[in-house]
Coordinates of C-alpha atoms in Angstrom, one line a residue:
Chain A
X1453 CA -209.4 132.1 -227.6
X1454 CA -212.6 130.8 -228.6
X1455 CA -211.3 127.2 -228.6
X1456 CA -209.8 127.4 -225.3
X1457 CA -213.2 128.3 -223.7
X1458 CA -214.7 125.4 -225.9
X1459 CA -212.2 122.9 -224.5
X1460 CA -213.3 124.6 -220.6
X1461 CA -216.5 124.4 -221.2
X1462 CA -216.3 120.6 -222.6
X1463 CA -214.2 119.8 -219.7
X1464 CA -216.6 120.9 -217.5
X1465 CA -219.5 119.0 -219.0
X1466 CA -217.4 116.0 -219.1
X1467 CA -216.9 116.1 -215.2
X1468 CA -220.5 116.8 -214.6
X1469 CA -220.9 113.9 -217.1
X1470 CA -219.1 112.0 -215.0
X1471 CA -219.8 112.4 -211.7
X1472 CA -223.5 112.4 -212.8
X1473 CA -222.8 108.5 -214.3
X1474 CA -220.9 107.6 -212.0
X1475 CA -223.6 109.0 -209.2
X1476 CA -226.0 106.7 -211.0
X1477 CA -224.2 103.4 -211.6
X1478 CA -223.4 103.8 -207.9
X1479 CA -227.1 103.7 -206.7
X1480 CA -228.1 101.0 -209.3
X1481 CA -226.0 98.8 -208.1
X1482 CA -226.3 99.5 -204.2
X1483 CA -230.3 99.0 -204.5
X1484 CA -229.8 95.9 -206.9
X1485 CA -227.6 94.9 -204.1
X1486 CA -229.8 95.3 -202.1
X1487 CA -232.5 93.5 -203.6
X1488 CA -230.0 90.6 -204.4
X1489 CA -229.1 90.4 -200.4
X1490 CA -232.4 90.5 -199.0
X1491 CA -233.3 87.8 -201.5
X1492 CA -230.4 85.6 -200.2
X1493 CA -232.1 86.0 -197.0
X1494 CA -235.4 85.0 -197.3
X1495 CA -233.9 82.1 -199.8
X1496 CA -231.3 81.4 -196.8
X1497 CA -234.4 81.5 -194.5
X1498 CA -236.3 78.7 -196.7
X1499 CA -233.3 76.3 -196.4
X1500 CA -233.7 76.4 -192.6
X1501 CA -237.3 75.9 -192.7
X1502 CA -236.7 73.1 -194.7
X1503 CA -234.6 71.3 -192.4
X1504 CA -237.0 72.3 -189.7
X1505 CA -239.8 70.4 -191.5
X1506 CA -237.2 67.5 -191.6
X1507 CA -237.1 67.2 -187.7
X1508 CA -240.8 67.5 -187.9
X1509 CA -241.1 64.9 -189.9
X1510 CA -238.3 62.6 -188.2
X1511 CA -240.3 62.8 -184.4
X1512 CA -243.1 60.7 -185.0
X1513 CA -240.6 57.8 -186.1
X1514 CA -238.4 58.8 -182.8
X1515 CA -241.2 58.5 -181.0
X1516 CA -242.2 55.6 -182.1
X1517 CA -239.1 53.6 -181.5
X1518 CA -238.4 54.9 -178.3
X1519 CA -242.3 55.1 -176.7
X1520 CA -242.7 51.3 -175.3
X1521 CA -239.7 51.7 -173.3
X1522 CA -240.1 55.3 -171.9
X1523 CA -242.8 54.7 -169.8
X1524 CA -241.5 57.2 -167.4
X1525 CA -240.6 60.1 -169.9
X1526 CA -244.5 61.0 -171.5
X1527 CA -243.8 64.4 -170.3
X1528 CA -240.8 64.5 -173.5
X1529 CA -242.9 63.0 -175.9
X1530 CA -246.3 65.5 -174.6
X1531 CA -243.4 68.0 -175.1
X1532 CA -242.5 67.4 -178.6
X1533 CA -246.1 66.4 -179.9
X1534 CA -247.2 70.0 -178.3
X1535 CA -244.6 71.9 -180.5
X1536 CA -245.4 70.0 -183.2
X1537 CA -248.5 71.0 -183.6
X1538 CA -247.7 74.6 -183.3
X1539 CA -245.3 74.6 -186.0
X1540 CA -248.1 73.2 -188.1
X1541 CA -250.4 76.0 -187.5
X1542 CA -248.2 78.9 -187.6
X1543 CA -248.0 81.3 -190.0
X1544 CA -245.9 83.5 -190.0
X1545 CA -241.9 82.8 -190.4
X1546 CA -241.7 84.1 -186.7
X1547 CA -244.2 81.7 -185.1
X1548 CA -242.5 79.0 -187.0
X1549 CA -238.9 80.0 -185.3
X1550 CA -240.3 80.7 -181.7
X1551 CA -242.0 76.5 -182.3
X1552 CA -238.6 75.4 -183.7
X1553 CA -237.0 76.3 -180.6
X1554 CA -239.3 75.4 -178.4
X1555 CA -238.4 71.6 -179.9
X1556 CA -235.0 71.9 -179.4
X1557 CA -235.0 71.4 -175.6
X1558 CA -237.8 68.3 -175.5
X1559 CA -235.8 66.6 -178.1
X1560 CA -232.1 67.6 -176.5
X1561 CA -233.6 66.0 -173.4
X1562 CA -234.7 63.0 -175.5
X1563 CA -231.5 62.0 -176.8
X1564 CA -230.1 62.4 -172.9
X1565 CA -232.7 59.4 -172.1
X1566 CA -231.7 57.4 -175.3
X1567 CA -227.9 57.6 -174.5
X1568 CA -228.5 56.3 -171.0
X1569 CA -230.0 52.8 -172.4
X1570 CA -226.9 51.5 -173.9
X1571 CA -229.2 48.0 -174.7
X1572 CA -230.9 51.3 -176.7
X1573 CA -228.4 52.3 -178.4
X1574 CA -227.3 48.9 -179.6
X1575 CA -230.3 48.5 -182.0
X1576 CA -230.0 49.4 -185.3
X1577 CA -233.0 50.8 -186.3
X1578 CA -232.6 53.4 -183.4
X1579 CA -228.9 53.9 -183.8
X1580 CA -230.2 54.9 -187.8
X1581 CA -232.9 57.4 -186.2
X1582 CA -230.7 59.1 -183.9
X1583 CA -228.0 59.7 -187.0
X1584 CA -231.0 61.0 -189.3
X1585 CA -232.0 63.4 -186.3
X1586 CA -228.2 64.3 -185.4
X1587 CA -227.5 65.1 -189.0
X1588 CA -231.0 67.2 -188.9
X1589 CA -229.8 68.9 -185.7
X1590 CA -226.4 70.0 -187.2
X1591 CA -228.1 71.1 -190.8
X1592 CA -230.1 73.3 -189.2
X1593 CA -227.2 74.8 -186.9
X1594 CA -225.4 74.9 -190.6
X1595 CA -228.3 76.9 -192.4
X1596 CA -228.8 79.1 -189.5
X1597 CA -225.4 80.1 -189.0
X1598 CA -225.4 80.8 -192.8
X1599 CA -228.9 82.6 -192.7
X1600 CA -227.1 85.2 -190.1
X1601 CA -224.2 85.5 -192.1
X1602 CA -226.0 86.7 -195.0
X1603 CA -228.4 89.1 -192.6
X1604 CA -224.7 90.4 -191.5
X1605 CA -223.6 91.6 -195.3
X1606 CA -226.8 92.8 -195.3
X1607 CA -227.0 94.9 -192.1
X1608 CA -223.4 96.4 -193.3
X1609 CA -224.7 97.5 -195.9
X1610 CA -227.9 98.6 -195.0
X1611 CA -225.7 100.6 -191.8
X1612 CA -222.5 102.1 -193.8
X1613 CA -222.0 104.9 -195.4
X1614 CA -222.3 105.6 -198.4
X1615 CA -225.0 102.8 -198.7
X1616 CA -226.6 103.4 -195.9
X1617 CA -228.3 106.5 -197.8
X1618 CA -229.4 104.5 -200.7
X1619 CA -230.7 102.1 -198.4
X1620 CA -233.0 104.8 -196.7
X1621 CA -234.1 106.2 -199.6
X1622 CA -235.9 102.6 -201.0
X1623 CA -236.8 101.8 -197.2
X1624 CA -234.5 98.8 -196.5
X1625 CA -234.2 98.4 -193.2
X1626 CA -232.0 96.2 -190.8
X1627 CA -233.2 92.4 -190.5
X1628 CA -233.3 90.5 -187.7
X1629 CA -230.4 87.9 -186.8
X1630 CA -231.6 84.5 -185.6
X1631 CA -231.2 84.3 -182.0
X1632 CA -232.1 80.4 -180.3
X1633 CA -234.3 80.7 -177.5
X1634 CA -232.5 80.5 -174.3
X1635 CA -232.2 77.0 -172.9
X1636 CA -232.2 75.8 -176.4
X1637 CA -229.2 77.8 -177.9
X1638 CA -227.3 75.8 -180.7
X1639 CA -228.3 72.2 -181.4
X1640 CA -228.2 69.5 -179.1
X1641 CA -224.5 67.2 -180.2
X1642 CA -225.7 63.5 -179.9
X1643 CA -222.2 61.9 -179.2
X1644 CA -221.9 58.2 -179.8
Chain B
X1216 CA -188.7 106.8 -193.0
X1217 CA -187.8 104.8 -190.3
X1218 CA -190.5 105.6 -188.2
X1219 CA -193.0 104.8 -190.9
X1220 CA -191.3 101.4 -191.1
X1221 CA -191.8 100.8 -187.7
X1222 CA -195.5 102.3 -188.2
X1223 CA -195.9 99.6 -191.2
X1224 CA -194.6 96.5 -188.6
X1225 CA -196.4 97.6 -185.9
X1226 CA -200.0 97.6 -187.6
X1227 CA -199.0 94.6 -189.5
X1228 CA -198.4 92.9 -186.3
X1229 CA -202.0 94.2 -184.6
X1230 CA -203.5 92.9 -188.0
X1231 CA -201.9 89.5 -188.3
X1232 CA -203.2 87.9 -185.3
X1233 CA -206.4 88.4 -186.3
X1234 CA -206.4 87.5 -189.5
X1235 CA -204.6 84.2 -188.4
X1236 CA -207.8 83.5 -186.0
X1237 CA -210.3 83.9 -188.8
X1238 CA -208.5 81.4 -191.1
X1239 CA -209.0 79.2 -187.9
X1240 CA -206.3 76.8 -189.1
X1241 CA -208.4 75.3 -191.8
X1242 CA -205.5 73.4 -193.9
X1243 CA -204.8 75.5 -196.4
X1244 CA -205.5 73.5 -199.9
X1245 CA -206.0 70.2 -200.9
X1246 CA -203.1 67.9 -202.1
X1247 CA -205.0 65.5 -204.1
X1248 CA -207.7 63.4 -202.9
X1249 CA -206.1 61.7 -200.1
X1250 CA -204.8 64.4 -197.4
X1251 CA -202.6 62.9 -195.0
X1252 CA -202.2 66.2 -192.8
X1253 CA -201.9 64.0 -189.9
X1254 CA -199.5 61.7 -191.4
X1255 CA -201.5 58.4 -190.2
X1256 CA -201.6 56.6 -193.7
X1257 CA -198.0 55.1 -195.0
X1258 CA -197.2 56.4 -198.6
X1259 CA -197.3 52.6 -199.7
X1260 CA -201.2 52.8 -199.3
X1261 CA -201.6 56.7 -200.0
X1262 CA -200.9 56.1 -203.7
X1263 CA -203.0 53.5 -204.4
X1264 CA -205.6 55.2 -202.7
X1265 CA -205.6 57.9 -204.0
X1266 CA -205.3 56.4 -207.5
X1267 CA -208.9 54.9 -206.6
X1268 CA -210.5 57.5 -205.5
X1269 CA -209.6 59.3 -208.3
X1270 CA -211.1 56.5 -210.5
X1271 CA -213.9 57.0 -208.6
X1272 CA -214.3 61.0 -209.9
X1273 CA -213.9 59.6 -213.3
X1274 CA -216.3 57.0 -213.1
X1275 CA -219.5 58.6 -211.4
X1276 CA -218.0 62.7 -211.2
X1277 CA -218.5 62.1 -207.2
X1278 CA -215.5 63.9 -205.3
X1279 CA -214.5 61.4 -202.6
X1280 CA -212.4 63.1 -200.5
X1281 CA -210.3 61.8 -197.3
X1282 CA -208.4 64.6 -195.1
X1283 CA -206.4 63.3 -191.4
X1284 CA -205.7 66.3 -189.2
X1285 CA -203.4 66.3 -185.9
X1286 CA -206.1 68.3 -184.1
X1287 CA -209.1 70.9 -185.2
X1288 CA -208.0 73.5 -182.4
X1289 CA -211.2 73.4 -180.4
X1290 CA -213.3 73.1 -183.2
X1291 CA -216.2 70.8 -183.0
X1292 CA -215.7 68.5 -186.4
X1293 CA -219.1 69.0 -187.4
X1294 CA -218.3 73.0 -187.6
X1295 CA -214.7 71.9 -189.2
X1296 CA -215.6 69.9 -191.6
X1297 CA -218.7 71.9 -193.0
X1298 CA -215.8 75.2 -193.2
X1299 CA -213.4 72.6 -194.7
X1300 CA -215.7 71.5 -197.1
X1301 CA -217.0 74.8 -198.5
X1302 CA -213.3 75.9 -198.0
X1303 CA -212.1 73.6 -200.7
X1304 CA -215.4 73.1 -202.5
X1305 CA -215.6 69.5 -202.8
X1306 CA -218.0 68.1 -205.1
X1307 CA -218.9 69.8 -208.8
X1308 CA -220.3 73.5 -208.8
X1309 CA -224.0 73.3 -208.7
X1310 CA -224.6 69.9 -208.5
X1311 CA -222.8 69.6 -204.6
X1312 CA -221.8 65.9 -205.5
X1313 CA -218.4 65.8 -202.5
X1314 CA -218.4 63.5 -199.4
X1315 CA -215.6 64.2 -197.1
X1316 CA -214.6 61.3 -194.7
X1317 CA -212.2 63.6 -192.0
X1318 CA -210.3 61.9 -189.0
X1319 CA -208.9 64.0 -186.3
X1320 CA -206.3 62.4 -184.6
X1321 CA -206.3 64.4 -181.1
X1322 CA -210.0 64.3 -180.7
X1323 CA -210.2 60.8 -181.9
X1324 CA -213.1 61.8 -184.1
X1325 CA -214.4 60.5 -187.4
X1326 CA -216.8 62.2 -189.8
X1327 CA -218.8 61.7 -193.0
X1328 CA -219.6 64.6 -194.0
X1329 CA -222.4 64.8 -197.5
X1330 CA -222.5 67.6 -200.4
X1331 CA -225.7 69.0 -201.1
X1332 CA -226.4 66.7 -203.7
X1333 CA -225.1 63.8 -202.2
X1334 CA -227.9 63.9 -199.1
X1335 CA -230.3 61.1 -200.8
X1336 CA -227.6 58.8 -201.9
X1337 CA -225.8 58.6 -198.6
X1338 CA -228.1 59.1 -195.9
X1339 CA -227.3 60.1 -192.3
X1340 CA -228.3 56.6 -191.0
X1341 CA -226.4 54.9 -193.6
X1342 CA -223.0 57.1 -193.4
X1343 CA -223.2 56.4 -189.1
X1344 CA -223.7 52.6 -190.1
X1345 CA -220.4 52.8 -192.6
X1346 CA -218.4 54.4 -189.7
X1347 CA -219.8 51.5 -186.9
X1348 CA -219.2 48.7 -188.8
X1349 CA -216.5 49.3 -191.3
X1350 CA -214.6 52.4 -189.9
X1351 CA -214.7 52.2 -186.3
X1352 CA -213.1 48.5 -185.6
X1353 CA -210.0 49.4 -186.7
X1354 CA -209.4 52.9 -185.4
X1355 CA -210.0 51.9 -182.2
X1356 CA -207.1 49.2 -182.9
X1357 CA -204.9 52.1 -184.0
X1358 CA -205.3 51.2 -187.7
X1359 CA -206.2 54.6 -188.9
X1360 CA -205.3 54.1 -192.5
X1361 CA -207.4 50.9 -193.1
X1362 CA -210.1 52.1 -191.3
X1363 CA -210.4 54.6 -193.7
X1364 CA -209.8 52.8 -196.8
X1365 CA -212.6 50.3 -195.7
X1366 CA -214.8 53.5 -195.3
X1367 CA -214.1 55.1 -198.2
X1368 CA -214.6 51.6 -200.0
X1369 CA -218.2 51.1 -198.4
X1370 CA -218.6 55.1 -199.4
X1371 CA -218.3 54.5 -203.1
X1372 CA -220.0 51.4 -203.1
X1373 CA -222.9 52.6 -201.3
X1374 CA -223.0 55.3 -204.0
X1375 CA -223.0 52.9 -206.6
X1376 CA -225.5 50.9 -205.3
X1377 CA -227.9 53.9 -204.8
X1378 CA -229.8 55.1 -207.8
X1379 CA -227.1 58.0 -208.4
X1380 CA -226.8 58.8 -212.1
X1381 CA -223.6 61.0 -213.1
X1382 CA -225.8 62.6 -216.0
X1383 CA -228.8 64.0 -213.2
X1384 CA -227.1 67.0 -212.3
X1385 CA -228.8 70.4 -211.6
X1386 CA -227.2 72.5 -214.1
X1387 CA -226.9 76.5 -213.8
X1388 CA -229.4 78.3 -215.9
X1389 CA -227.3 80.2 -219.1
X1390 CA -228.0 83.9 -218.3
X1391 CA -230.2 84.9 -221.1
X1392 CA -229.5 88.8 -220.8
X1393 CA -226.0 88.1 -223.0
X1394 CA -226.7 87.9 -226.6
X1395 CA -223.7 85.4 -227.1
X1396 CA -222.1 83.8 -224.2
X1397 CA -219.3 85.3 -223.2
X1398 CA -217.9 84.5 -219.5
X1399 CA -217.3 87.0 -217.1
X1400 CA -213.6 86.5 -217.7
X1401 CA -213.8 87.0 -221.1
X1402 CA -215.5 90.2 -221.0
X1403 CA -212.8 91.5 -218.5
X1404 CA -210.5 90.3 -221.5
X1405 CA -212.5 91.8 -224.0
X1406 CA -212.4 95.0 -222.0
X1407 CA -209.3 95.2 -220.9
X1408 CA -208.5 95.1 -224.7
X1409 CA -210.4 97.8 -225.8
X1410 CA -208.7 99.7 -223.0
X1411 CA -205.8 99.1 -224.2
X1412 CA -206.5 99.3 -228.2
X1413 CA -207.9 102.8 -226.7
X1414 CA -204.8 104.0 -224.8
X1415 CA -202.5 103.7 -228.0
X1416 CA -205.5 105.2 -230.3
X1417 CA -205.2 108.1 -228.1
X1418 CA -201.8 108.7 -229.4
X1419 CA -202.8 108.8 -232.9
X1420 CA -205.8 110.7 -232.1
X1421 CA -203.6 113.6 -230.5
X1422 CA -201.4 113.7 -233.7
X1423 CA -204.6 114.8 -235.9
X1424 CA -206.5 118.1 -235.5
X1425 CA -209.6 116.3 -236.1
X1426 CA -212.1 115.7 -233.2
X1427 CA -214.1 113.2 -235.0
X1428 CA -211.8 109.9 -234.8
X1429 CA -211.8 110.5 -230.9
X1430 CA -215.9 110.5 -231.5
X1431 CA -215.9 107.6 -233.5
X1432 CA -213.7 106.1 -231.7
X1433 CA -215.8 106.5 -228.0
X1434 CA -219.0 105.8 -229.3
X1435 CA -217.8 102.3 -231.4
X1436 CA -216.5 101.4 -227.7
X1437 CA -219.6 102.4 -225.8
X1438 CA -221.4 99.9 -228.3
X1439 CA -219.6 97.2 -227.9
X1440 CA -219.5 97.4 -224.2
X1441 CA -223.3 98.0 -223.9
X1442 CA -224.0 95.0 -226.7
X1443 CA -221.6 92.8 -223.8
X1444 CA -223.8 93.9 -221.0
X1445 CA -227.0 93.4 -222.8
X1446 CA -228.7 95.9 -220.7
X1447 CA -231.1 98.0 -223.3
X1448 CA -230.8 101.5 -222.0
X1449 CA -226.9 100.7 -221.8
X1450 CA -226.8 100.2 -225.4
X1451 CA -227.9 103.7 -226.2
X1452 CA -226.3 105.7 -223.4
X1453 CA -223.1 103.8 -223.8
X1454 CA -222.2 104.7 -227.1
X1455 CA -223.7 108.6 -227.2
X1456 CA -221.7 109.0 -223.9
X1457 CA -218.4 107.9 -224.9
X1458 CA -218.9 109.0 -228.2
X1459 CA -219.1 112.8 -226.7
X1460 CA -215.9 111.8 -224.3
X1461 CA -214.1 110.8 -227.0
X1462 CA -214.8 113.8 -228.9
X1463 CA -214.5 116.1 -226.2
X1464 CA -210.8 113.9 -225.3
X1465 CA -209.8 114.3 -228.9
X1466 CA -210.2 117.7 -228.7
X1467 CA -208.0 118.0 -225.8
X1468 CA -205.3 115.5 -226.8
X1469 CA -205.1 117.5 -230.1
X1470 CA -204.8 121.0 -229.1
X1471 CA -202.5 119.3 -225.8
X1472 CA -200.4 117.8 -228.8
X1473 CA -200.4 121.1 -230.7
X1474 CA -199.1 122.9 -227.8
X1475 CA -196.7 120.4 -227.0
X1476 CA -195.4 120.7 -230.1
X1477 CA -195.5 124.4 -230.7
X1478 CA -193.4 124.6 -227.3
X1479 CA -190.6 122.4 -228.7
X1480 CA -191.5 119.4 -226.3
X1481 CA -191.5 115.5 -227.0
X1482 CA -194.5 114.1 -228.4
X1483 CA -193.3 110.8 -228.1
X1484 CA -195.1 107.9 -226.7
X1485 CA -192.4 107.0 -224.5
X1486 CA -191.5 110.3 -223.6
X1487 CA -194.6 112.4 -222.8
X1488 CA -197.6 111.6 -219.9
X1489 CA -198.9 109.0 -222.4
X1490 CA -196.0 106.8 -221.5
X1491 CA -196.0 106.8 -218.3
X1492 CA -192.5 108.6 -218.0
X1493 CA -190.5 105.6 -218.4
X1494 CA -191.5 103.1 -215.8
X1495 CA -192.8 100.6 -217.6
X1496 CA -196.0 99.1 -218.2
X1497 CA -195.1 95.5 -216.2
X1498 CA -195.9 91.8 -218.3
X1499 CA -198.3 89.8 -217.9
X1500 CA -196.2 87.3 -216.7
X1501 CA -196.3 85.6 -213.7
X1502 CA -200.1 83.9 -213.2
X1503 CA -201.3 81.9 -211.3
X1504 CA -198.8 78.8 -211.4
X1505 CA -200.4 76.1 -213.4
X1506 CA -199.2 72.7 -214.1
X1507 CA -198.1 70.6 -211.6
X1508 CA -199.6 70.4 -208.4
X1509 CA -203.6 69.1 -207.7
X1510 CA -205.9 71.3 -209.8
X1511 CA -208.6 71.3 -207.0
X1512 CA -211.8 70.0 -206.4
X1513 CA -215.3 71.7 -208.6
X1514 CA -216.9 73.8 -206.2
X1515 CA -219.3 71.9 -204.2
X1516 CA -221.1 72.5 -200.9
X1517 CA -222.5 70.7 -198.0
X1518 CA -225.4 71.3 -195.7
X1519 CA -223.8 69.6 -192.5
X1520 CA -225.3 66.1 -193.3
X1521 CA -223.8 63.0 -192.5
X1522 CA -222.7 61.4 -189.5
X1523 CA -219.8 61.8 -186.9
X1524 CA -218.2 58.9 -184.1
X1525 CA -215.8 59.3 -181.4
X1526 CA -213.1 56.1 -181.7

């Protein structure tokens, strides 16, 4: 009789054991999922604002192959150098995405013009500038796309349940996707 | 039962459509280094090529992959050949050293597309250069096959002029948590061993009145698994937990055996719960098909850099 209330009661403590363990595990590894996600995020971020700085860096030779015989464009260029200079001086991660964007549509409109000199197009030097900036244009659309993929696992876990309630507890929030400013949305496809 | 076949075939069909749209038609795996999906290169050149492009692999560890598709299915090729290439993982894990040179035959497109670690080695300017002068001429005479072997050619010699040194690669840290290296499939192995050692211990443990082998038994386990982990606090719960389960199971198992026993039933392996009632614990066999076809490329990503051309 005695043993049979030993091996309840150890039963017992072996569930609460358990569930207690397995309560624990579960919450260590949501928030280090957490942490691990968000991470991903901010590291997925610094990949796009490192092909952002690559554009940046890629106008001034643009624009200095292209300047003599756009006479008529200086609105484009005025444009660019403008957004230029705001990317320099912003801080903040947001400031730097609202000047990013802001690029897109000066420089889409740029490689319009260039495509409609073939005599342009024929040189080699610019046909090299407009593949350096293409293959910017389409790393960026690459990062980005993979930045909001990883804000996506984040937001599900961050919104389902159970998670969600771990989430709460160490205030993780949802994070923003990356939306392009209208007019500007996706990268502008140079076609030769 | 019938109606919960035709429940089974009905959400299967809902489910497969769907599924089929995220794969996106992505060919499925590679064949070797030359993939002829689109059948535009004659197997009297695909062999030879091939062969060189694997010699190239060996000699600088670059993965120079070709792929021909009949159509990307409204894909732009920049978005289907940066999917492809992560798809297959071109280029060695961690050091992203792939180029993909992909020709779609509908959309009379041609793209270079650079690994990670490829970018300053084979720059954008120079990959749309390789594609005007030594790709493009002879698509647009219908020679798909040469204009890609000329391409590829200028590739790998591009590469091999460039400063790119095999040995430079970005290795992966070694985790330092792990006292000895073990990789994360051997600690499954290791662990699926000790479940296993444990399942038959169990059987011996029941036969004894003892608690303390089932004890032992746990908190030896718990050890081992927390010294694998390497996580501190593991390596004292670990064992002091399962040591109690064990003692606590033994306990159970004994008196279990005891009453089995008493009551005239089988305490055979095969026989009672521990054996699973007689339907078999299934081999090990099967796997995952080695030997054979291509073993696949290392891993490798790409950014979207490189160049693209319509012909």
């Amino acid at each position: 009789m005695g043993k049979l209330i030993a091996i309840v009661v150890g039963a017992i403590v072996l569930v609460i054991l358990l569930v207690g363990l397995s309560f624990g595990l579960y919450v260590r590894s949501t928030y280090n999922g957490l942490v691990e996600q968000s991470q991903a995020i901010d590291a997925q971020w610094a990949q796009v604002e490192t092909q952002y700085q690559r554009r940046f860096d890629l106008i001034p030779n643009l624009v200095e192959a292209t300047k003599g015989i756009f006479q008529q464009e200086q609105t484009v260029f005025g444009q660019l150098a403008d957004a230029r200079t705001k990317y320099a001086g912003a801080t903040s991660p947001d400031q730097r995405a609202d000047a990013a964007t802001q690029v897109e549509s000066a420089l889409a409109r740029l490689l319009v013009i260039v495509e409609n000199y073939p005599d342009l197009r024929s040189q080699i030097n610019v046909t090299q500038l407009m593949d350096e900036l293409a293959g910017t244009e389409n790393r960026i659309s690459v990062e980005r796309q993979r930045f909001n993929e990883r804000v996506l696992t984040y937001n599900n876990t961050v919104k389902r349940f159970p998670s969600n309630v771990v989430a709460s507890w160490f205030n993780y929030d949802q994070r923003a996707y990356f939306r392009a400013a209208s007019g500007a949305d996706g990268a502008p496809k140079v076609q030769f | 039962m019938k109606r919960l076949l035709l429940l089974l075939v009905a959400s299967l069909a809902t489910f497969l459509p769907t599924s089929l749209a995220l794969a996106d038609q992505l060919p499925p795996k590679p064949v070797g280094y030359v993939n002829d999906f689109a059948d535009v290169i004659t197997s009297d050149i695909e062999a030879p090529f091939e062969d060189a492009l694997r010699l190239f692999e060996e000699e600088t560890t670059v993965e120079l992959v070709v792929v021909t598709v009949p159509d990307l299915g409204g894909a732009p090729i920049e978005d289907y050949a940066v999917r492809l290439f992560s798809d297959w993982g071109i280029g060695k894990k961690g050091v992203d050293n792939g180029v993909l040179l992909i020709l779609t035959v509908d959309e009379r497109r041609v793209r270079i597309e650079v690994g990670y670690g490829m970018e300053p080695y084979l720059t954008d300017g120079q990959a749309g250069r390789i594609l005007d002068n030594d790709v493009l001429p002879d698509l647009k005479q219908g020679n798909y096959a040469l204009g890609l072997l000329k391409g590829a050619q200028k590739i790998a010699e591009t590469i091999k002029g460039s400063d790119y040194q095999p040995g430079s690669v970005r290795s992966k840290p070694v985790a330092q948590t792990m006292p000895f290296p073990v990789h994360g499939d051997a600690r499954t192995w290791v662990f699926l061993a000790l479940a296993a050692a444990s399942l038959y211990a169990v059987s011996f443990m029941a036969r004894s009145r003892s608690f303390w082998f089932g004890g032992l038994w746990g908190a030896g386990a718990g050890g081992l698994l927390g010294w694998m982990l390497g996580i501190t606090w593991m390596l004292i719960a670990l064992p002091i937990g399962l040591g109690i389960l064990g003692l606590l199971m033994d306990a159970m198992l004994s008196s279990a055996y005891q009453y089995q026993k008493k009551s005239g039933k089988s305490t055979l392996w095969r026989q009672s719960w521990g054996g699973f009632s007689g339907t078999g614990r299934g081999g090990w066999s099967g796997g995952k098909g080695f030997g054979g076809g291509f073993g696949g490329f290392g891993g490798g990503r790409s950014g979207g850099g490189g160049a693209s051309r319509g012909f």
